[in-house]
Amino acid sequence: MSDVYDRVKRIVIERLGVEEAEVTAEASFKDDLGADSLDVVELVMELEDEFDLEISDEDAEKITTVGEVVKYIQSHS
Amino acid sequence: MMMAMWDLNGKTALVTGASRGIGRAIAIGLAEAGADVAVNYSGSEAAAAETVKAIEALGRKAIMIKANVGKSAEFDDMLAKTLEAFGGKLDILVNNAGITRDNLIMRMKEEDFDEVIETNLKGVFNGIKAVTRPMMKQRSGRIINISSVVGVLGNAGQANYVAAKAGVIGLTKSAAKELASRGITVNTVAPGFIVSDMTDKLPEEARAKILSEIPLARMGRPEDIAAAVVFLSSDAASYMTGQTIHVDGGMYM
């Protein structure tokens, strides 16, 4: 898809310790990638740093899949 | 090896309510163990400046920051200033700030209850919430909350204070469970009767009654509390979280 997708993917792989093949756009952090709610919070913090943006708590709660994160970042940066 | 575990060299700390009494002793104790310390105060600027001076005399860095811990925006702002002064890193948070508005329940005004809860309980929550982000990123951190022996024993005339101090113990346990996997420990120290401006004012009769309830038969010193806080801040306590250390001469056991 894009540069954003690759960067998100790299962070997700590092943070959640999952295989690259598992990190598809449809993959849900909690259901498919084994993240607990703290993992998701940390992921959001790391993405904020990586892309130099702020994801509000309200928005963060709505983001559940890798694809949604990518879309969010693309439309906010 | 044992003493090295107690060393806080290179660590940074923020102590709320550190201008006087127990908070000042904690701030100085952490500095003696090697930490740089941010000294929070709400009213007594001159007293806070003395705490800062005592820390600097130990060769450590100290800054003073005025903030009402009960207001989350003020706490967040204080944390930002602390991080800025200490190179973006905070290892230790001590939530010590507290107030009293004593009265019998039937005479206690709603605002007396609310103010004590806001400073003594919500202030602790504000602190924990504020430091969670930087400490999670560091994957390490020590949060030490100051409760009170009356938080476990109850005390006539202090319903608001006791409710807040008991709440701190529950808050500590929840935070400990939430943050354990990130290398952040959260513990409570519950002081008994400690020599302070407040206890100095007690009438002789009240003093005698208090002493009769303390197995070790003396009031505690602020340094007794500081010692427990230094321990919980150090590597020596790395396997403890969610606990309450009672430093009260044996009042609660």
Tab-separated table of C-alpha atoms in Angstrom:
chain	number	residue	atom	x	y	z
A	1	MET	CA	0.000	0.000	0.000
A	2	SER	CA	2.401	2.627	1.163
A	3	ASP	CA	5.300	3.846	3.197
A	4	VAL	CA	2.916	4.480	6.108
A	5	TYR	CA	1.753	0.888	5.971
A	6	ASP	CA	5.321	-0.407	6.121
A	7	ARG	CA	6.229	1.768	9.058
A	8	VAL	CA	3.078	0.805	10.966
A	9	LYS	CA	3.751	-2.830	10.169
A	10	ARG	CA	7.314	-2.641	11.477
A	11	ILE	CA	6.165	-1.095	14.753
A	12	VAL	CA	3.377	-3.641	15.183
A	13	ILE	CA	5.791	-6.522	14.584
A	14	GLU	CA	8.280	-5.120	17.083
A	15	ARG	CA	5.785	-4.138	19.736
A	16	LEU	CA	3.549	-7.208	19.639
A	17	GLY	CA	6.177	-9.761	18.678
A	18	VAL	CA	4.109	-11.183	15.824
A	19	GLU	CA	5.090	-12.610	12.425
A	20	GLU	CA	5.100	-10.316	9.428
A	21	ALA	CA	2.552	-12.510	7.628
A	22	GLU	CA	0.044	-12.011	10.427
A	23	VAL	CA	0.050	-8.238	10.073
A	24	THR	CA	-2.568	-7.785	7.357
A	25	ALA	CA	-4.736	-4.723	6.916
A	26	GLU	CA	-7.723	-6.637	8.300
A	27	ALA	CA	-5.868	-7.992	11.341
A	28	SER	CA	-7.425	-6.888	14.628
A	29	PHE	CA	-4.884	-5.947	17.284
A	30	LYS	CA	-6.809	-7.635	20.051
A	31	ASP	CA	-8.471	-10.567	18.272
A	32	ASP	CA	-5.794	-11.561	15.765
A	33	LEU	CA	-2.517	-10.171	17.073
A	34	GLY	CA	-2.930	-11.015	20.762
A	35	ALA	CA	-2.680	-7.454	22.033
A	36	ASP	CA	-4.194	-6.541	25.369
A	37	SER	CA	-5.552	-3.058	26.036
A	38	LEU	CA	-2.222	-1.813	27.411
A	39	ASP	CA	-0.449	-3.074	24.292
A	40	VAL	CA	-2.831	-1.010	22.187
A	41	VAL	CA	-2.207	2.086	24.317
A	42	GLU	CA	1.537	1.620	23.897
A	43	LEU	CA	1.175	1.034	20.199
A	44	VAL	CA	-0.743	4.279	19.875
A	45	MET	CA	1.969	6.130	21.839
A	46	GLU	CA	4.654	4.743	19.605
A	47	LEU	CA	2.737	5.597	16.455
A	48	GLU	CA	2.269	9.139	17.743
A	49	ASP	CA	6.035	9.454	18.073
A	50	GLU	CA	6.789	7.825	14.748
A	51	PHE	CA	4.377	9.979	12.777
A	52	ASP	CA	4.569	13.076	14.978
A	53	LEU	CA	0.850	13.382	15.529
A	54	GLU	CA	-1.578	13.124	18.384
A	55	ILE	CA	-4.265	10.471	18.438
A	56	SER	CA	-7.044	11.447	20.841
A	57	ASP	CA	-8.338	8.858	23.309
A	58	GLU	CA	-11.711	8.885	21.545
A	59	ASP	CA	-10.126	8.140	18.186
A	60	ALA	CA	-7.747	5.594	19.659
A	61	GLU	CA	-10.659	3.599	21.035
A	62	LYS	CA	-12.223	3.350	17.591
A	63	ILE	CA	-9.105	1.987	15.949
A	64	THR	CA	-9.090	-1.788	16.084
A	65	THR	CA	-7.257	-3.020	12.994
A	66	VAL	CA	-3.959	-2.382	11.246
A	67	GLY	CA	-5.766	-0.978	8.210
A	68	GLU	CA	-7.698	1.500	10.351
A	69	VAL	CA	-4.497	2.815	11.865
A	70	VAL	CA	-2.941	3.319	8.462
A	71	LYS	CA	-6.023	5.103	7.220
A	72	TYR	CA	-6.105	7.320	10.317
A	73	ILE	CA	-2.473	8.311	9.946
A	74	GLN	CA	-2.826	9.011	6.231
A	75	SER	CA	-5.773	11.306	6.818
A	76	HIS	CA	-4.200	13.135	9.774
A	77	SER	CA	-0.609	13.754	8.756
B	1	MET	CA	26.089	-5.817	46.162
B	2	MET	CA	23.457	-5.297	48.845
B	3	MET	CA	24.142	-1.582	49.243
B	4	ALA	CA	24.345	-1.049	45.496
B	5	MET	CA	20.720	-2.164	45.295
B	6	TRP	CA	19.750	0.876	47.355
B	7	ASP	CA	21.654	3.340	45.211
B	8	LEU	CA	19.564	5.938	43.373
B	9	ASN	CA	22.431	7.634	41.528
B	10	GLY	CA	21.317	8.814	38.110
B	11	LYS	CA	17.634	8.524	39.020
B	12	THR	CA	15.137	11.354	38.957
B	13	ALA	CA	12.193	11.838	41.290
B	14	LEU	CA	9.145	14.035	41.759
B	15	VAL	CA	7.817	14.399	45.298
B	16	THR	CA	4.485	16.142	45.858
B	17	GLY	CA	3.931	18.178	49.003
B	18	ALA	CA	7.673	18.302	49.607
B	19	SER	CA	8.005	21.734	51.192
B	20	ARG	CA	7.607	20.486	54.756
B	21	GLY	CA	7.322	17.500	57.077
B	22	ILE	CA	7.244	13.991	55.675
B	23	GLY	CA	7.434	15.165	52.054
B	24	ARG	CA	10.566	17.189	52.719
B	25	ALA	CA	12.202	14.238	54.497
B	26	ILE	CA	11.337	12.008	51.544
B	27	ALA	CA	12.769	14.478	49.033
B	28	ILE	CA	15.995	14.819	51.017
B	29	GLY	CA	16.184	11.059	51.625
B	30	LEU	CA	15.925	10.345	47.892
B	31	ALA	CA	18.637	12.929	47.246
B	32	GLU	CA	20.880	11.359	49.880
B	33	ALA	CA	20.470	8.062	48.064
B	34	GLY	CA	21.606	9.811	44.867
B	35	ALA	CA	18.483	11.046	43.049
B	36	ASP	CA	17.760	14.446	41.533
B	37	VAL	CA	14.453	15.699	42.891
B	38	ALA	CA	11.616	17.942	41.768
B	39	VAL	CA	10.025	19.520	44.835
B	40	ASN	CA	6.315	20.229	44.531
B	41	TYR	CA	4.518	22.624	46.850
B	42	SER	CA	1.176	24.373	46.874
B	43	GLY	CA	1.511	27.260	49.332
B	44	SER	CA	4.771	27.527	51.216
B	45	GLU	CA	7.272	28.767	48.679
B	46	ALA	CA	9.889	29.686	51.281
B	47	ALA	CA	9.732	26.219	52.843
B	48	ALA	CA	10.018	24.566	49.419
B	49	ALA	CA	13.083	26.697	48.725
B	50	GLU	CA	14.657	25.331	51.901
B	51	THR	CA	14.020	21.763	50.762
B	52	VAL	CA	15.659	22.616	47.442
B	53	LYS	CA	18.641	24.115	49.259
B	54	ALA	CA	19.059	20.991	51.385
B	55	ILE	CA	19.031	18.802	48.270
B	56	GLU	CA	21.529	21.000	46.456
B	57	ALA	CA	23.781	20.887	49.525
B	58	LEU	CA	23.931	17.127	48.924
B	59	GLY	CA	25.251	17.780	45.432
B	60	ARG	CA	22.017	16.808	43.675
B	61	LYS	CA	19.904	18.723	41.258
B	62	ALA	CA	16.615	20.128	42.534
B	63	ILE	CA	13.821	22.245	41.135
B	64	MET	CA	10.696	23.564	42.809
B	65	ILE	CA	7.292	23.614	41.178
B	66	LYS	CA	4.079	25.084	42.500
B	67	ALA	CA	1.020	23.028	41.615
B	68	ASN	CA	-2.276	21.889	43.083
B	69	VAL	CA	-2.095	18.111	42.582
B	70	GLY	CA	-5.890	17.854	42.697
B	71	LYS	CA	-6.095	19.592	39.302
B	72	SER	CA	-4.979	17.284	36.522
B	73	ALA	CA	-3.931	20.122	34.215
B	74	GLU	CA	-1.626	21.486	36.905
B	75	PHE	CA	-0.147	18.051	37.529
B	76	ASP	CA	0.439	17.483	33.822
B	77	ASP	CA	2.119	20.851	33.573
B	78	MET	CA	4.320	20.067	36.565
B	79	LEU	CA	5.344	16.754	35.039
B	80	ALA	CA	6.269	18.467	31.775
B	81	LYS	CA	8.488	20.896	33.680
B	82	THR	CA	10.077	18.043	35.615
B	83	LEU	CA	10.822	16.065	32.464
B	84	GLU	CA	12.267	19.159	30.839
B	85	ALA	CA	14.573	19.791	33.790
B	86	PHE	CA	15.677	16.180	34.092
B	87	GLY	CA	16.396	15.270	30.477
B	88	GLY	CA	13.042	13.699	29.682
B	89	LYS	CA	13.228	10.959	32.280
B	90	LEU	CA	11.308	10.364	35.496
B	91	ASP	CA	12.086	7.256	37.529
B	92	ILE	CA	10.278	7.900	40.800
B	93	LEU	CA	6.983	9.581	41.682
B	94	VAL	CA	6.059	10.026	45.332
B	95	ASN	CA	2.456	11.107	45.854
B	96	ASN	CA	2.679	12.633	49.281
B	97	ALA	CA	0.695	15.882	49.156
B	98	GLY	CA	-2.228	15.921	51.528
B	99	ILE	CA	-4.500	18.190	53.517
B	100	THR	CA	-6.852	17.771	56.476
B	101	ARG	CA	-10.267	19.279	57.174
B	102	ASP	CA	-11.159	17.393	60.342
B	103	ASN	CA	-14.624	17.345	61.819
B	104	LEU	CA	-17.286	14.956	63.020
B	105	ILE	CA	-19.362	13.586	60.173
B	106	MET	CA	-22.491	15.398	61.276
B	107	ARG	CA	-20.570	18.685	61.270
B	108	MET	CA	-18.465	18.043	58.186
B	109	LYS	CA	-19.329	20.327	55.302
B	110	GLU	CA	-19.652	18.925	51.820
B	111	GLU	CA	-16.768	21.080	50.631
B	112	ASP	CA	-14.557	19.785	53.474
B	113	PHE	CA	-15.173	16.283	52.210
B	114	ASP	CA	-14.680	17.200	48.565
B	115	GLU	CA	-11.486	19.191	49.080
B	116	VAL	CA	-9.783	16.418	51.011
B	117	ILE	CA	-10.798	13.797	48.454
B	118	GLU	CA	-9.634	16.040	45.610
B	119	THR	CA	-6.153	16.590	46.998
B	120	ASN	CA	-5.497	13.353	48.867
B	121	LEU	CA	-7.118	10.827	46.533
B	122	LYS	CA	-7.674	12.414	43.134
B	123	GLY	CA	-4.249	14.035	43.454
B	124	VAL	CA	-2.737	10.558	43.604
B	125	PHE	CA	-4.764	9.446	40.590
B	126	ASN	CA	-3.682	12.553	38.656
B	127	GLY	CA	-0.063	11.742	39.467
B	128	ILE	CA	-0.273	8.108	38.442
B	129	LYS	CA	-2.063	8.997	35.237
B	130	ALA	CA	0.428	11.709	34.351
B	131	VAL	CA	3.536	9.554	34.746
B	132	THR	CA	2.111	6.435	33.131
B	133	ARG	CA	3.023	7.535	29.632
B	134	PRO	CA	6.698	8.370	30.233
B	135	MET	CA	7.191	5.402	32.541
B	136	MET	CA	5.557	3.000	30.084
B	137	LYS	CA	7.918	4.235	27.417
B	138	GLN	CA	10.874	3.746	29.736
B	139	ARG	CA	9.474	0.340	30.703
B	140	SER	CA	10.395	1.157	34.240
B	141	GLY	CA	9.208	3.361	37.055
B	142	ARG	CA	8.447	3.552	40.734
B	143	ILE	CA	5.299	5.087	42.114
B	144	ILE	CA	5.000	5.410	45.885
B	145	ASN	CA	1.805	6.704	47.426
B	146	ILE	CA	1.593	7.950	50.978
B	147	SER	CA	-1.460	6.699	52.851
B	148	SER	CA	-1.902	6.673	56.631
B	149	VAL	CA	-2.455	4.255	59.472
B	150	VAL	CA	-5.915	5.771	59.866
B	151	GLY	CA	-6.689	4.618	56.332
B	152	VAL	CA	-6.737	1.062	57.666
B	153	LEU	CA	-7.842	1.679	61.268
B	154	GLY	CA	-10.369	4.492	60.798
B	155	ASN	CA	-10.423	7.601	62.954
B	156	ALA	CA	-13.236	9.586	64.530
B	157	GLY	CA	-13.332	13.128	63.200
B	158	GLN	CA	-11.475	12.299	59.979
B	159	ALA	CA	-14.053	10.599	57.760
B	160	ASN	CA	-12.920	12.539	54.695
B	161	TYR	CA	-9.199	12.000	55.318
B	162	VAL	CA	-9.636	8.316	56.177
B	163	ALA	CA	-11.808	7.699	53.099
B	164	ALA	CA	-9.125	9.268	50.911
B	165	LYS	CA	-6.262	7.383	52.573
B	166	ALA	CA	-8.097	4.043	52.337
B	167	GLY	CA	-8.835	4.888	48.728
B	168	VAL	CA	-5.134	5.378	48.069
B	169	ILE	CA	-4.477	1.766	49.074
B	170	GLY	CA	-7.078	0.460	46.611
B	171	LEU	CA	-5.863	2.807	43.904
B	172	THR	CA	-2.314	1.555	44.479
B	173	LYS	CA	-3.386	-2.065	43.979
B	174	SER	CA	-5.290	-1.342	40.754
B	175	ALA	CA	-2.447	0.694	39.312
B	176	ALA	CA	0.022	-2.019	40.342
B	177	LYS	CA	-1.961	-4.622	38.406
B	178	GLU	CA	-2.352	-2.416	35.341
B	179	LEU	CA	1.278	-1.411	35.133
B	180	ALA	CA	3.171	-4.467	36.372
B	181	SER	CA	3.768	-5.852	32.905
B	182	ARG	CA	5.518	-2.608	31.963
B	183	GLY	CA	8.087	-2.729	34.728
B	184	ILE	CA	6.355	-0.084	36.812
B	185	THR	CA	5.774	-0.843	40.481
B	186	VAL	CA	3.211	0.938	42.617
B	187	ASN	CA	3.319	0.699	46.397
B	188	THR	CA	1.972	2.491	49.439
B	189	VAL	CA	3.631	3.641	52.622
B	190	ALA	CA	1.231	4.115	55.523
B	191	PRO	CA	2.771	6.299	58.241
B	192	GLY	CA	1.535	6.259	61.813
B	193	PHE	CA	1.845	9.284	64.089
B	194	ILE	CA	4.831	11.235	62.878
B	195	VAL	CA	6.375	14.199	64.640
B	196	SER	CA	5.302	17.298	62.709
B	197	ASP	CA	3.911	20.794	63.132
B	198	MET	CA	0.509	19.145	63.416
B	199	THR	CA	1.369	16.649	66.169
B	200	ASP	CA	3.409	19.273	68.059
B	201	LYS	CA	0.218	21.198	68.631
B	202	LEU	CA	-1.580	18.297	70.313
B	203	PRO	CA	-2.456	18.758	73.973
B	204	GLU	CA	-0.436	16.642	76.417
B	205	GLU	CA	-3.424	14.418	77.170
B	206	ALA	CA	-4.007	13.594	73.518
B	207	ARG	CA	-0.292	12.879	73.068
B	208	ALA	CA	-0.286	10.462	75.983
B	209	LYS	CA	-3.303	8.645	74.601
B	210	ILE	CA	-1.698	8.302	71.192
B	211	LEU	CA	1.547	7.011	72.674
B	212	SER	CA	-0.358	4.391	74.661
B	213	GLU	CA	-1.607	2.957	71.351
B	214	ILE	CA	1.844	2.666	69.788
B	215	PRO	CA	3.655	-0.578	70.698
B	216	LEU	CA	7.039	1.045	70.072
B	217	ALA	CA	5.914	3.826	72.434
B	218	ARG	CA	7.207	6.795	70.487
B	219	MET	CA	6.105	9.008	67.655
B	220	GLY	CA	7.730	8.329	64.315
B	221	ARG	CA	10.194	10.668	62.634
B	222	PRO	CA	9.783	11.885	59.053
B	223	GLU	CA	13.031	10.026	58.290
B	224	ASP	CA	11.351	6.741	59.259
B	225	ILE	CA	8.947	7.288	56.366
B	226	ALA	CA	11.679	8.490	54.021
B	227	ALA	CA	13.606	5.257	54.622
B	228	ALA	CA	10.657	3.141	53.473
B	229	VAL	CA	10.188	5.347	50.404
B	230	VAL	CA	13.872	5.135	49.475
B	231	PHE	CA	13.657	1.363	49.782
B	232	LEU	CA	10.577	1.169	47.533
B	233	SER	CA	12.280	3.483	45.015
B	234	SER	CA	15.373	1.328	44.816
B	235	ASP	CA	16.314	-1.903	43.078
B	236	ALA	CA	16.093	-3.581	46.468
B	237	ALA	CA	12.288	-3.473	46.129
B	238	SER	CA	12.052	-4.519	42.491
B	239	TYR	CA	9.997	-7.622	43.336
B	240	MET	CA	7.327	-5.753	45.301
B	241	THR	CA	4.212	-4.160	43.891
B	242	GLY	CA	0.719	-3.331	45.140
B	243	GLN	CA	1.912	-3.506	48.740
B	244	THR	CA	1.406	-1.298	51.741
B	245	ILE	CA	4.329	-0.853	54.115
B	246	HIS	CA	3.096	0.182	57.549
B	247	VAL	CA	5.589	2.458	59.284
B	248	ASP	CA	3.666	3.140	62.462
B	249	GLY	CA	5.518	1.733	65.437
B	250	GLY	CA	3.321	-1.345	65.316
B	251	MET	CA	-0.075	0.369	65.578
B	252	TYR	CA	-1.492	-1.754	62.777
B	253	MET	CA	-0.496	-5.393	62.669
